[in-house]
Amino acid sequence: TGNVGKWESVKVGKKSKAKKQRRIFNGRKMAFDFKEVVGTDEGNVEQSIASYVEGLLRKALSLSPDSLNAAESCYVDFLDEVSRLRSLPIHKVDLTSKEAVCIFVNLYHCLLQHALLFAVDGLPEKRSVTSFKRCSCYEIGGDIFSIAELECCVIRGKMSRPIHIKPPFVEAPKKSASYLQYALFATDYRVNFVLNNGDMSYPSEVSVLSCETIDKQIDIASSSFLRDQVKIDVRKRAVFLPKVCDVYRNDFGMGDGRVCLSLVLKYLDDGDQLRIEQLLESGVMSVKFRPAQERFRTNLTILRAEDSKCEEEVE
């Protein structure tokens, strides 16, 4: 359920006194009681970290509310494994590398899954999602990262800032600015389609990124997300894009809805591409954004279609 206590509380509301304690989810074992993720004689440290985190996310995504039984070996094994994050030499990760993208995106989804499964105060909703994302944390390499800090300061650290942000989208508090030292150098707009925020308007599936196939995986995840999210109303001559394209609109060409539509078009199936192209040629078409549901899933699942396609490519 997570430990609270020694870490500084974080702001969770507009009022200055609205603060809550961080909840650390990977403190089951003491530091002397687990094997370090990377030994001192390891060769490729980044690859070792990426492989470990990839396996950790796979374990997390194999769990569901029905499997949360303290007697189940998979449950105990996951809690033991996630404790090892505290020994992760995160300072040795090259933030310009593809390994860094894999590591932090997989960590983000692992923590989100963990927090959803162990939501002791109930699943987040409109009023509680800010505290949920700012207080649900992992201790990683001697530092504490919340869901919001991993997303906003690390993964999106060098990307555009959100516009008119509202739940289920959450920014990290201003005092978390120091986490920008971990900001990834990658500024790919497709990250908006890879990150799952747990909201019911999103599919439940997430990618388990691997260094060998990351580019193909991001394309597959983007296509899976957008084919589920983009809706076309031919009668009203309107195309509805996911809300994330509105909140982070400046990731898509200075906030122009049509520029965003042109970027996502190639990820849709042939029929939807043709209908949108016909609307564009007519000259009368509006781009709108779908609302979020503000209700959350109980857990995430693995994107299986991605696994099978990437395995075929490797073979």
PDB file of C-alpha atoms in Angstrom:
ATOM      1  CA  THR A   1       0.000   0.000   0.000  1.00  0.00           C
ATOM      2  CA  GLY A   2       3.039   2.284   0.212  1.00  0.00           C
ATOM      3  CA  ASN A   3       5.010   3.845   3.034  1.00  0.00           C
ATOM      4  CA  VAL A   4       4.591   7.440   4.186  1.00  0.00           C
ATOM      5  CA  GLY A   5       6.579   9.522   6.625  1.00  0.00           C
ATOM      6  CA  LYS A   6      10.124  10.724   6.042  1.00  0.00           C
ATOM      7  CA  TRP A   7       9.667  12.417   2.656  1.00  0.00           C
ATOM      8  CA  GLU A   8       8.552  16.042   2.272  1.00  0.00           C
ATOM      9  CA  SER A   9       4.836  16.508   1.594  1.00  0.00           C
ATOM     10  CA  VAL A  10       3.724  17.825  -1.792  1.00  0.00           C
ATOM     11  CA  LYS A  11       1.160  20.407  -2.844  1.00  0.00           C
ATOM     12  CA  VAL A  12      -1.986  18.743  -4.212  1.00  0.00           C
ATOM     13  CA  GLY A  13      -4.342  21.691  -4.676  1.00  0.00           C
ATOM     14  CA  LYS A  14      -4.593  25.379  -5.480  1.00  0.00           C
ATOM     15  CA  LYS A  15      -4.676  26.326  -1.800  1.00  0.00           C
ATOM     16  CA  SER A  16      -1.200  26.705  -0.301  1.00  0.00           C
ATOM     17  CA  LYS A  17      -2.071  24.490   2.686  1.00  0.00           C
ATOM     18  CA  ALA A  18      -3.404  21.637   0.555  1.00  0.00           C
ATOM     19  CA  LYS A  19      -0.533  19.178   1.013  1.00  0.00           C
ATOM     20  CA  LYS A  20      -0.217  15.432   1.398  1.00  0.00           C
ATOM     21  CA  GLN A  21       2.563  13.004   2.219  1.00  0.00           C
ATOM     22  CA  ARG A  22       4.211  11.076  -0.575  1.00  0.00           C
ATOM     23  CA  ARG A  23       3.428   7.363  -0.593  1.00  0.00           C
ATOM     24  CA  ILE A  24       6.416   5.158  -1.509  1.00  0.00           C
ATOM     25  CA  PHE A  25       5.395   1.875  -3.127  1.00  0.00           C
ATOM     26  CA  ASN A  26       8.708   0.022  -3.282  1.00  0.00           C
ATOM     27  CA  GLY A  27       9.860  -0.173   0.325  1.00  0.00           C
ATOM     28  CA  ARG A  28       8.990  -3.808   1.068  1.00  0.00           C
ATOM     29  CA  LYS A  29      12.641  -4.868   1.513  1.00  0.00           C
ATOM     30  CA  MET A  30      15.513  -3.124   3.261  1.00  0.00           C
ATOM     31  CA  ALA A  31      18.515  -2.087   1.145  1.00  0.00           C
ATOM     32  CA  PHE A  32      20.738  -4.812   2.630  1.00  0.00           C
ATOM     33  CA  ASP A  33      18.117  -7.452   1.853  1.00  0.00           C
ATOM     34  CA  PHE A  34      18.003  -7.320  -1.950  1.00  0.00           C
ATOM     35  CA  LYS A  35      20.425  -7.829  -4.827  1.00  0.00           C
ATOM     36  CA  GLU A  36      21.494  -4.646  -6.627  1.00  0.00           C
ATOM     37  CA  VAL A  37      20.174  -4.241 -10.161  1.00  0.00           C
ATOM     38  CA  VAL A  38      23.599  -3.511 -11.657  1.00  0.00           C
ATOM     39  CA  GLY A  39      26.854  -4.864 -10.221  1.00  0.00           C
ATOM     40  CA  THR A  40      30.137  -2.963 -10.169  1.00  0.00           C
ATOM     41  CA  ASP A  41      31.592  -5.205 -12.892  1.00  0.00           C
ATOM     42  CA  GLU A  42      28.674  -4.828 -15.322  1.00  0.00           C
ATOM     43  CA  GLY A  43      29.617  -3.904 -18.904  1.00  0.00           C
ATOM     44  CA  ASN A  44      26.737  -2.053 -20.536  1.00  0.00           C
ATOM     45  CA  VAL A  45      25.059  -0.464 -17.515  1.00  0.00           C
ATOM     46  CA  GLU A  46      22.278   1.234 -19.493  1.00  0.00           C
ATOM     47  CA  GLN A  47      21.323  -2.003 -21.250  1.00  0.00           C
ATOM     48  CA  SER A  48      21.256  -3.856 -17.922  1.00  0.00           C
ATOM     49  CA  ILE A  49      18.985  -1.216 -16.379  1.00  0.00           C
ATOM     50  CA  ALA A  50      16.692  -1.169 -19.429  1.00  0.00           C
ATOM     51  CA  SER A  51      16.355  -4.973 -19.400  1.00  0.00           C
ATOM     52  CA  TYR A  52      15.592  -5.009 -15.685  1.00  0.00           C
ATOM     53  CA  VAL A  53      12.916  -2.292 -15.958  1.00  0.00           C
ATOM     54  CA  GLU A  54      11.386  -3.977 -19.019  1.00  0.00           C
ATOM     55  CA  GLY A  55      11.020  -7.211 -17.040  1.00  0.00           C
ATOM     56  CA  LEU A  56       9.633  -5.304 -14.072  1.00  0.00           C
ATOM     57  CA  LEU A  57       6.882  -3.727 -16.180  1.00  0.00           C
ATOM     58  CA  ARG A  58       5.975  -7.122 -17.649  1.00  0.00           C
ATOM     59  CA  LYS A  59       5.553  -8.455 -14.106  1.00  0.00           C
ATOM     60  CA  ALA A  60       3.410  -5.445 -13.167  1.00  0.00           C
ATOM     61  CA  LEU A  61       1.153  -5.818 -16.207  1.00  0.00           C
ATOM     62  CA  SER A  62       0.630  -9.527 -15.457  1.00  0.00           C
ATOM     63  CA  LEU A  63      -1.142  -8.517 -12.234  1.00  0.00           C
ATOM     64  CA  SER A  64      -4.808  -7.631 -11.891  1.00  0.00           C
ATOM     65  CA  PRO A  65      -7.149  -6.896  -8.951  1.00  0.00           C
ATOM     66  CA  ASP A  66      -8.096 -10.607  -8.935  1.00  0.00           C
ATOM     67  CA  SER A  67      -4.457 -11.670  -8.446  1.00  0.00           C
ATOM     68  CA  LEU A  68      -3.685  -9.388  -5.497  1.00  0.00           C
ATOM     69  CA  ASN A  69      -3.403 -12.126  -2.930  1.00  0.00           C
ATOM     70  CA  ALA A  70      -0.513 -11.955  -0.483  1.00  0.00           C
ATOM     71  CA  ALA A  71      -0.117 -15.727  -0.820  1.00  0.00           C
ATOM     72  CA  GLU A  72       0.383 -15.575  -4.599  1.00  0.00           C
ATOM     73  CA  SER A  73       4.019 -15.959  -5.615  1.00  0.00           C
ATOM     74  CA  CYS A  74       3.692 -13.536  -8.555  1.00  0.00           C
ATOM     75  CA  TYR A  75       2.436 -10.823  -6.190  1.00  0.00           C
ATOM     76  CA  VAL A  76       5.278 -11.334  -3.684  1.00  0.00           C
ATOM     77  CA  ASP A  77       7.860 -11.628  -6.465  1.00  0.00           C
ATOM     78  CA  PHE A  78       6.782  -8.308  -7.967  1.00  0.00           C
ATOM     79  CA  LEU A  79       6.961  -6.478  -4.626  1.00  0.00           C
ATOM     80  CA  ASP A  80      10.432  -7.919  -4.004  1.00  0.00           C
ATOM     81  CA  GLU A  81      11.641  -6.987  -7.484  1.00  0.00           C
ATOM     82  CA  VAL A  82      10.357  -3.419  -7.367  1.00  0.00           C
ATOM     83  CA  SER A  83      12.272  -2.860  -4.119  1.00  0.00           C
ATOM     84  CA  ARG A  84      15.483  -3.208  -6.136  1.00  0.00           C
ATOM     85  CA  LEU A  85      14.753   0.083  -7.911  1.00  0.00           C
ATOM     86  CA  ARG A  86      16.244   1.784  -4.878  1.00  0.00           C
ATOM     87  CA  SER A  87      19.707   0.550  -5.956  1.00  0.00           C
ATOM     88  CA  LEU A  88      19.309   1.670  -9.576  1.00  0.00           C
ATOM     89  CA  PRO A  89      22.343   3.778 -10.687  1.00  0.00           C
ATOM     90  CA  ILE A  90      20.104   6.266 -12.444  1.00  0.00           C
ATOM     91  CA  HIS A  91      22.917   8.817 -12.679  1.00  0.00           C
ATOM     92  CA  LYS A  92      24.657   6.518 -15.189  1.00  0.00           C
ATOM     93  CA  VAL A  93      21.812   6.718 -17.719  1.00  0.00           C
ATOM     94  CA  ASP A  94      22.566   8.801 -20.810  1.00  0.00           C
ATOM     95  CA  LEU A  95      19.454  10.990 -21.122  1.00  0.00           C
ATOM     96  CA  THR A  96      20.031  11.383 -24.879  1.00  0.00           C
ATOM     97  CA  SER A  97      19.836   7.634 -25.521  1.00  0.00           C
ATOM     98  CA  LYS A  98      17.006   5.377 -26.635  1.00  0.00           C
ATOM     99  CA  GLU A  99      17.709   3.285 -23.534  1.00  0.00           C
ATOM    100  CA  ALA A 100      16.733   6.278 -21.387  1.00  0.00           C
ATOM    101  CA  VAL A 101      13.389   6.550 -23.190  1.00  0.00           C
ATOM    102  CA  CYS A 102      12.708   2.850 -22.628  1.00  0.00           C
ATOM    103  CA  ILE A 103      13.738   3.023 -18.978  1.00  0.00           C
ATOM    104  CA  PHE A 104      11.653   6.013 -17.965  1.00  0.00           C
ATOM    105  CA  VAL A 105       8.527   5.283 -20.022  1.00  0.00           C
ATOM    106  CA  ASN A 106       8.491   1.724 -18.674  1.00  0.00           C
ATOM    107  CA  LEU A 107       9.055   3.020 -15.123  1.00  0.00           C
ATOM    108  CA  TYR A 108       6.174   5.472 -15.536  1.00  0.00           C
ATOM    109  CA  HIS A 109       3.751   2.730 -16.591  1.00  0.00           C
ATOM    110  CA  CYS A 110       5.023   0.378 -13.885  1.00  0.00           C
ATOM    111  CA  LEU A 111       4.388   2.966 -11.166  1.00  0.00           C
ATOM    112  CA  LEU A 112       0.976   3.875 -12.611  1.00  0.00           C
ATOM    113  CA  GLN A 113      -0.038   0.205 -12.681  1.00  0.00           C
ATOM    114  CA  HIS A 114       1.255  -0.298  -9.130  1.00  0.00           C
ATOM    115  CA  ALA A 115      -0.610   2.762  -7.838  1.00  0.00           C
ATOM    116  CA  LEU A 116      -3.886   1.772  -9.534  1.00  0.00           C
ATOM    117  CA  LEU A 117      -3.723  -1.763  -8.122  1.00  0.00           C
ATOM    118  CA  PHE A 118      -2.913  -0.533  -4.611  1.00  0.00           C
ATOM    119  CA  ALA A 119      -5.202   2.517  -4.555  1.00  0.00           C
ATOM    120  CA  VAL A 120      -5.861   2.430  -0.796  1.00  0.00           C
ATOM    121  CA  ASP A 121      -8.022   5.559  -0.988  1.00  0.00           C
ATOM    122  CA  GLY A 122      -9.996   4.189  -3.913  1.00  0.00           C
ATOM    123  CA  LEU A 123      -9.426   4.762  -7.605  1.00  0.00           C
ATOM    124  CA  PRO A 124      -8.658   8.394  -8.484  1.00  0.00           C
ATOM    125  CA  GLU A 125     -11.427  10.679  -9.699  1.00  0.00           C
ATOM    126  CA  LYS A 126     -11.648  14.312 -10.745  1.00  0.00           C
ATOM    127  CA  ARG A 127     -11.071  15.689  -7.227  1.00  0.00           C
ATOM    128  CA  SER A 128      -8.382  13.249  -6.160  1.00  0.00           C
ATOM    129  CA  VAL A 129      -6.345  12.605  -9.313  1.00  0.00           C
ATOM    130  CA  THR A 130      -3.877  15.411  -8.552  1.00  0.00           C
ATOM    131  CA  SER A 131      -2.932  13.949  -5.167  1.00  0.00           C
ATOM    132  CA  PHE A 132      -2.906  10.450  -6.696  1.00  0.00           C
ATOM    133  CA  LYS A 133      -0.355  11.397  -9.353  1.00  0.00           C
ATOM    134  CA  ARG A 134       1.750  13.679  -7.149  1.00  0.00           C
ATOM    135  CA  CYS A 135       1.887  11.406  -4.094  1.00  0.00           C
ATOM    136  CA  SER A 136       2.233   7.911  -5.654  1.00  0.00           C
ATOM    137  CA  CYS A 137       6.006   7.381  -5.788  1.00  0.00           C
ATOM    138  CA  TYR A 138       8.934   5.036  -6.279  1.00  0.00           C
ATOM    139  CA  GLU A 139      12.332   5.496  -4.667  1.00  0.00           C
ATOM    140  CA  ILE A 140      14.775   5.151  -7.565  1.00  0.00           C
ATOM    141  CA  GLY A 141      18.497   5.345  -7.024  1.00  0.00           C
ATOM    142  CA  GLY A 142      18.178   7.351  -3.830  1.00  0.00           C
ATOM    143  CA  ASP A 143      15.681   9.866  -5.216  1.00  0.00           C
ATOM    144  CA  ILE A 144      11.886   9.912  -5.093  1.00  0.00           C
ATOM    145  CA  PHE A 145       9.810  10.118  -8.275  1.00  0.00           C
ATOM    146  CA  SER A 146       6.038  10.516  -8.424  1.00  0.00           C
ATOM    147  CA  ILE A 147       3.858   9.625 -11.417  1.00  0.00           C
ATOM    148  CA  ALA A 148       3.551  13.345 -12.211  1.00  0.00           C
ATOM    149  CA  GLU A 149       7.303  13.946 -11.933  1.00  0.00           C
ATOM    150  CA  LEU A 150       8.166  11.017 -14.206  1.00  0.00           C
ATOM    151  CA  GLU A 151       5.711  12.246 -16.830  1.00  0.00           C
ATOM    152  CA  CYS A 152       6.094  16.029 -16.669  1.00  0.00           C
ATOM    153  CA  CYS A 153       9.697  16.563 -15.560  1.00  0.00           C
ATOM    154  CA  VAL A 154      11.439  13.535 -17.042  1.00  0.00           C
ATOM    155  CA  ILE A 155       9.588  12.155 -20.083  1.00  0.00           C
ATOM    156  CA  ARG A 156       8.040  15.499 -21.151  1.00  0.00           C
ATOM    157  CA  GLY A 157      10.824  17.573 -19.583  1.00  0.00           C
ATOM    158  CA  LYS A 158      11.988  19.204 -22.829  1.00  0.00           C
ATOM    159  CA  MET A 159       8.636  19.148 -24.624  1.00  0.00           C
ATOM    160  CA  SER A 160       5.919  21.819 -24.690  1.00  0.00           C
ATOM    161  CA  ARG A 161       4.019  22.826 -21.575  1.00  0.00           C
ATOM    162  CA  PRO A 162       0.300  21.943 -21.303  1.00  0.00           C
ATOM    163  CA  ILE A 163      -2.489  24.362 -22.248  1.00  0.00           C
ATOM    164  CA  HIS A 164      -5.496  24.760 -19.906  1.00  0.00           C
ATOM    165  CA  ILE A 165      -4.644  21.548 -18.092  1.00  0.00           C
ATOM    166  CA  LYS A 166      -7.504  19.824 -16.270  1.00  0.00           C
ATOM    167  CA  PRO A 167      -8.007  16.328 -14.774  1.00  0.00           C
ATOM    168  CA  PRO A 168      -7.130  13.642 -15.617  1.00  0.00           C
ATOM    169  CA  PHE A 169      -4.040  15.524 -16.841  1.00  0.00           C
ATOM    170  CA  VAL A 170      -1.849  16.680 -13.952  1.00  0.00           C
ATOM    171  CA  GLU A 171       1.291  18.817 -13.809  1.00  0.00           C
ATOM    172  CA  ALA A 172       4.075  18.241 -11.320  1.00  0.00           C
ATOM    173  CA  PRO A 173       4.205  20.921  -8.566  1.00  0.00           C
ATOM    174  CA  LYS A 174       6.529  23.887  -9.097  1.00  0.00           C
ATOM    175  CA  LYS A 175       8.848  22.639  -6.347  1.00  0.00           C
ATOM    176  CA  SER A 176       9.587  19.588  -8.509  1.00  0.00           C
ATOM    177  CA  ALA A 177      11.554  21.720 -10.988  1.00  0.00           C
ATOM    178  CA  SER A 178      14.789  20.115  -9.755  1.00  0.00           C
ATOM    179  CA  TYR A 179      13.680  16.871 -11.440  1.00  0.00           C
ATOM    180  CA  LEU A 180      14.273  18.552 -14.813  1.00  0.00           C
ATOM    181  CA  GLN A 181      17.889  17.442 -14.402  1.00  0.00           C
ATOM    182  CA  TYR A 182      16.573  14.019 -15.505  1.00  0.00           C
ATOM    183  CA  ALA A 183      14.677  15.408 -18.521  1.00  0.00           C
ATOM    184  CA  LEU A 184      14.963  13.224 -21.617  1.00  0.00           C
ATOM    185  CA  PHE A 185      16.343  14.909 -24.710  1.00  0.00           C
ATOM    186  CA  ALA A 186      13.812  13.125 -26.950  1.00  0.00           C
ATOM    187  CA  THR A 187      10.965  15.444 -28.032  1.00  0.00           C
ATOM    188  CA  ASP A 188       8.971  13.095 -30.255  1.00  0.00           C
ATOM    189  CA  TYR A 189       5.280  14.087 -30.479  1.00  0.00           C
ATOM    190  CA  ARG A 190       4.387  10.378 -30.524  1.00  0.00           C
ATOM    191  CA  VAL A 191       5.081  10.198 -26.781  1.00  0.00           C
ATOM    192  CA  ASN A 192       1.572  11.660 -26.411  1.00  0.00           C
ATOM    193  CA  PHE A 193       0.171   8.434 -27.848  1.00  0.00           C
ATOM    194  CA  VAL A 194       2.479   6.071 -25.929  1.00  0.00           C
ATOM    195  CA  LEU A 195       1.858   7.385 -22.395  1.00  0.00           C
ATOM    196  CA  ASN A 196      -1.305   6.001 -20.825  1.00  0.00           C
ATOM    197  CA  ASN A 197      -2.780   8.129 -18.020  1.00  0.00           C
ATOM    198  CA  GLY A 198      -5.143   5.440 -16.734  1.00  0.00           C
ATOM    199  CA  ASP A 199      -8.296   7.359 -17.626  1.00  0.00           C
ATOM    200  CA  MET A 200     -11.225   5.284 -18.928  1.00  0.00           C
ATOM    201  CA  SER A 201     -11.189   7.227 -22.195  1.00  0.00           C
ATOM    202  CA  TYR A 202      -7.846   5.539 -22.948  1.00  0.00           C
ATOM    203  CA  PRO A 203      -7.428   1.884 -23.983  1.00  0.00           C
ATOM    204  CA  SER A 204      -6.102  -0.307 -21.164  1.00  0.00           C
ATOM    205  CA  GLU A 205      -3.098  -1.531 -23.184  1.00  0.00           C
ATOM    206  CA  VAL A 206       0.411  -0.111 -22.820  1.00  0.00           C
ATOM    207  CA  SER A 207       3.697  -0.826 -24.586  1.00  0.00           C
ATOM    208  CA  VAL A 208       6.636  -2.528 -22.901  1.00  0.00           C
ATOM    209  CA  LEU A 209       9.421  -0.700 -24.704  1.00  0.00           C
ATOM    210  CA  SER A 210      12.557  -2.571 -25.714  1.00  0.00           C
ATOM    211  CA  CYS A 211      15.758  -0.904 -26.957  1.00  0.00           C
ATOM    212  CA  GLU A 212      16.004  -3.196 -29.996  1.00  0.00           C
ATOM    213  CA  THR A 213      12.529  -2.422 -31.361  1.00  0.00           C
ATOM    214  CA  ILE A 214      11.566   0.916 -29.804  1.00  0.00           C
ATOM    215  CA  ASP A 215      10.882   2.818 -33.047  1.00  0.00           C
ATOM    216  CA  LYS A 216       8.598   0.092 -34.385  1.00  0.00           C
ATOM    217  CA  GLN A 217       6.896  -0.232 -30.995  1.00  0.00           C
ATOM    218  CA  ILE A 218       6.162   3.495 -30.791  1.00  0.00           C
ATOM    219  CA  ASP A 219       4.607   3.390 -34.267  1.00  0.00           C
ATOM    220  CA  ILE A 220       2.460   0.382 -33.318  1.00  0.00           C
ATOM    221  CA  ALA A 221       1.397   1.971 -30.019  1.00  0.00           C
ATOM    222  CA  SER A 222       0.546   5.243 -31.789  1.00  0.00           C
ATOM    223  CA  SER A 223      -1.542   3.428 -34.373  1.00  0.00           C
ATOM    224  CA  SER A 224      -3.336   1.353 -31.725  1.00  0.00           C
ATOM    225  CA  PHE A 225      -4.137   4.448 -29.653  1.00  0.00           C
ATOM    226  CA  LEU A 226      -5.230   6.693 -32.515  1.00  0.00           C
ATOM    227  CA  ARG A 227      -7.411   4.078 -34.223  1.00  0.00           C
ATOM    228  CA  ASP A 228      -9.269   3.789 -30.935  1.00  0.00           C
ATOM    229  CA  GLN A 229      -9.422   7.515 -30.228  1.00  0.00           C
ATOM    230  CA  VAL A 230      -9.957   9.371 -33.521  1.00  0.00           C
ATOM    231  CA  LYS A 231     -13.617   9.652 -34.524  1.00  0.00           C
ATOM    232  CA  ILE A 232     -15.082  11.021 -37.746  1.00  0.00           C
ATOM    233  CA  ASP A 233     -18.529  12.604 -38.128  1.00  0.00           C
ATOM    234  CA  VAL A 234     -19.048  12.947 -41.882  1.00  0.00           C
ATOM    235  CA  ARG A 235     -22.497  14.536 -41.498  1.00  0.00           C
ATOM    236  CA  LYS A 236     -21.157  17.297 -39.232  1.00  0.00           C
ATOM    237  CA  ARG A 237     -17.926  17.451 -41.257  1.00  0.00           C
ATOM    238  CA  ALA A 238     -15.856  17.097 -38.095  1.00  0.00           C
ATOM    239  CA  VAL A 239     -12.910  14.995 -36.923  1.00  0.00           C
ATOM    240  CA  PHE A 240     -12.512  14.371 -33.195  1.00  0.00           C
ATOM    241  CA  LEU A 241      -8.977  13.927 -31.866  1.00  0.00           C
ATOM    242  CA  PRO A 242      -7.974  12.665 -28.384  1.00  0.00           C
ATOM    243  CA  LYS A 243      -7.871  15.280 -25.614  1.00  0.00           C
ATOM    244  CA  VAL A 244      -4.107  14.893 -25.227  1.00  0.00           C
ATOM    245  CA  CYS A 245      -3.717  16.569 -28.644  1.00  0.00           C
ATOM    246  CA  ASP A 246      -5.464  19.642 -27.227  1.00  0.00           C
ATOM    247  CA  VAL A 247      -3.650  19.770 -23.873  1.00  0.00           C
ATOM    248  CA  TYR A 248      -0.216  19.353 -25.490  1.00  0.00           C
ATOM    249  CA  ARG A 249      -1.140  21.071 -28.761  1.00  0.00           C
ATOM    250  CA  ASN A 250       2.228  22.777 -29.118  1.00  0.00           C
ATOM    251  CA  ASP A 251       3.887  19.402 -29.616  1.00  0.00           C
ATOM    252  CA  PHE A 252       2.072  19.366 -32.974  1.00  0.00           C
ATOM    253  CA  GLY A 253       3.178  22.453 -34.899  1.00  0.00           C
ATOM    254  CA  MET A 254       2.365  25.568 -32.875  1.00  0.00           C
ATOM    255  CA  GLY A 255      -1.011  24.346 -31.695  1.00  0.00           C
ATOM    256  CA  ASP A 256      -2.773  24.141 -35.077  1.00  0.00           C
ATOM    257  CA  GLY A 257      -5.451  21.420 -35.042  1.00  0.00           C
ATOM    258  CA  ARG A 258      -5.085  20.714 -38.755  1.00  0.00           C
ATOM    259  CA  VAL A 259      -1.329  20.301 -38.443  1.00  0.00           C
ATOM    260  CA  CYS A 260      -1.940  17.793 -35.649  1.00  0.00           C
ATOM    261  CA  LEU A 261      -4.468  15.966 -37.840  1.00  0.00           C
ATOM    262  CA  SER A 262      -1.951  15.784 -40.697  1.00  0.00           C
ATOM    263  CA  LEU A 263       0.604  14.197 -38.352  1.00  0.00           C
ATOM    264  CA  VAL A 264      -1.741  11.513 -37.008  1.00  0.00           C
ATOM    265  CA  LEU A 265      -3.357  10.681 -40.352  1.00  0.00           C
ATOM    266  CA  LYS A 266      -0.812   8.022 -41.328  1.00  0.00           C
ATOM    267  CA  TYR A 267      -1.552   6.015 -38.158  1.00  0.00           C
ATOM    268  CA  LEU A 268      -5.235   5.506 -39.022  1.00  0.00           C
ATOM    269  CA  ASP A 269      -6.634   2.697 -41.157  1.00  0.00           C
ATOM    270  CA  ASP A 270      -7.063   3.241 -44.910  1.00  0.00           C
ATOM    271  CA  GLY A 271     -10.803   3.855 -44.709  1.00  0.00           C
ATOM    272  CA  ASP A 272     -10.509   6.610 -42.093  1.00  0.00           C
ATOM    273  CA  GLN A 273      -7.613   8.193 -43.982  1.00  0.00           C
ATOM    274  CA  LEU A 274      -9.728   8.367 -47.139  1.00  0.00           C
ATOM    275  CA  ARG A 275     -12.741   9.893 -45.342  1.00  0.00           C
ATOM    276  CA  ILE A 276     -10.584  12.560 -43.693  1.00  0.00           C
ATOM    277  CA  GLU A 277      -8.804  13.375 -46.973  1.00  0.00           C
ATOM    278  CA  GLN A 278     -12.192  13.844 -48.649  1.00  0.00           C
ATOM    279  CA  LEU A 279     -13.294  16.224 -45.879  1.00  0.00           C
ATOM    280  CA  LEU A 280     -10.025  18.156 -46.185  1.00  0.00           C
ATOM    281  CA  GLU A 281     -10.426  18.468 -49.974  1.00  0.00           C
ATOM    282  CA  SER A 282     -13.948  19.860 -49.534  1.00  0.00           C
ATOM    283  CA  GLY A 283     -12.458  22.792 -47.614  1.00  0.00           C
ATOM    284  CA  VAL A 284     -15.170  22.715 -44.940  1.00  0.00           C
ATOM    285  CA  MET A 285     -14.086  20.675 -41.935  1.00  0.00           C
ATOM    286  CA  SER A 286     -13.572  21.282 -38.221  1.00  0.00           C
ATOM    287  CA  VAL A 287     -11.098  19.615 -35.865  1.00  0.00           C
ATOM    288  CA  LYS A 288     -12.451  19.051 -32.358  1.00  0.00           C
ATOM    289  CA  PHE A 289     -11.211  17.235 -29.263  1.00  0.00           C
ATOM    290  CA  ARG A 290     -12.853  14.438 -27.320  1.00  0.00           C
ATOM    291  CA  PRO A 291     -13.458  14.982 -23.601  1.00  0.00           C
ATOM    292  CA  ALA A 292     -11.777  12.829 -20.977  1.00  0.00           C
ATOM    293  CA  GLN A 293     -14.009  10.603 -18.853  1.00  0.00           C
ATOM    294  CA  GLU A 294     -12.389  11.500 -15.508  1.00  0.00           C
ATOM    295  CA  ARG A 295     -12.870   7.916 -14.317  1.00  0.00           C
ATOM    296  CA  PHE A 296      -9.961   5.529 -13.961  1.00  0.00           C
ATOM    297  CA  ARG A 297      -9.247   1.913 -14.784  1.00  0.00           C
ATOM    298  CA  THR A 298      -8.454  -0.619 -12.079  1.00  0.00           C
ATOM    299  CA  ASN A 299      -5.347  -1.777 -13.965  1.00  0.00           C
ATOM    300  CA  LEU A 300      -3.423  -1.650 -17.229  1.00  0.00           C
ATOM    301  CA  THR A 301      -2.656  -4.540 -19.599  1.00  0.00           C
ATOM    302  CA  ILE A 302       0.099  -5.304 -22.093  1.00  0.00           C
ATOM    303  CA  LEU A 303      -0.246  -4.428 -25.787  1.00  0.00           C
ATOM    304  CA  ARG A 304      -0.049  -7.962 -27.189  1.00  0.00           C
ATOM    305  CA  ALA A 305      -0.351  -7.023 -30.868  1.00  0.00           C
ATOM    306  CA  GLU A 306       2.879  -5.074 -30.524  1.00  0.00           C
ATOM    307  CA  ASP A 307       4.734  -8.074 -29.065  1.00  0.00           C
ATOM    308  CA  SER A 308       3.804 -10.389 -31.910  1.00  0.00           C
ATOM    309  CA  LYS A 309       4.656  -7.877 -34.667  1.00  0.00           C
ATOM    310  CA  CYS A 310       8.015  -6.987 -33.154  1.00  0.00           C
ATOM    311  CA  GLU A 311       8.923 -10.638 -32.680  1.00  0.00           C
ATOM    312  CA  GLU A 312       8.200 -11.266 -36.371  1.00  0.00           C
ATOM    313  CA  GLU A 313      10.455  -8.337 -37.321  1.00  0.00           C
ATOM    314  CA  VAL A 314      13.340  -9.581 -35.147  1.00  0.00           C
ATOM    315  CA  GLU A 315      13.100 -13.062 -36.613  1.00  0.00           C
TER     316      GLU A 315
END
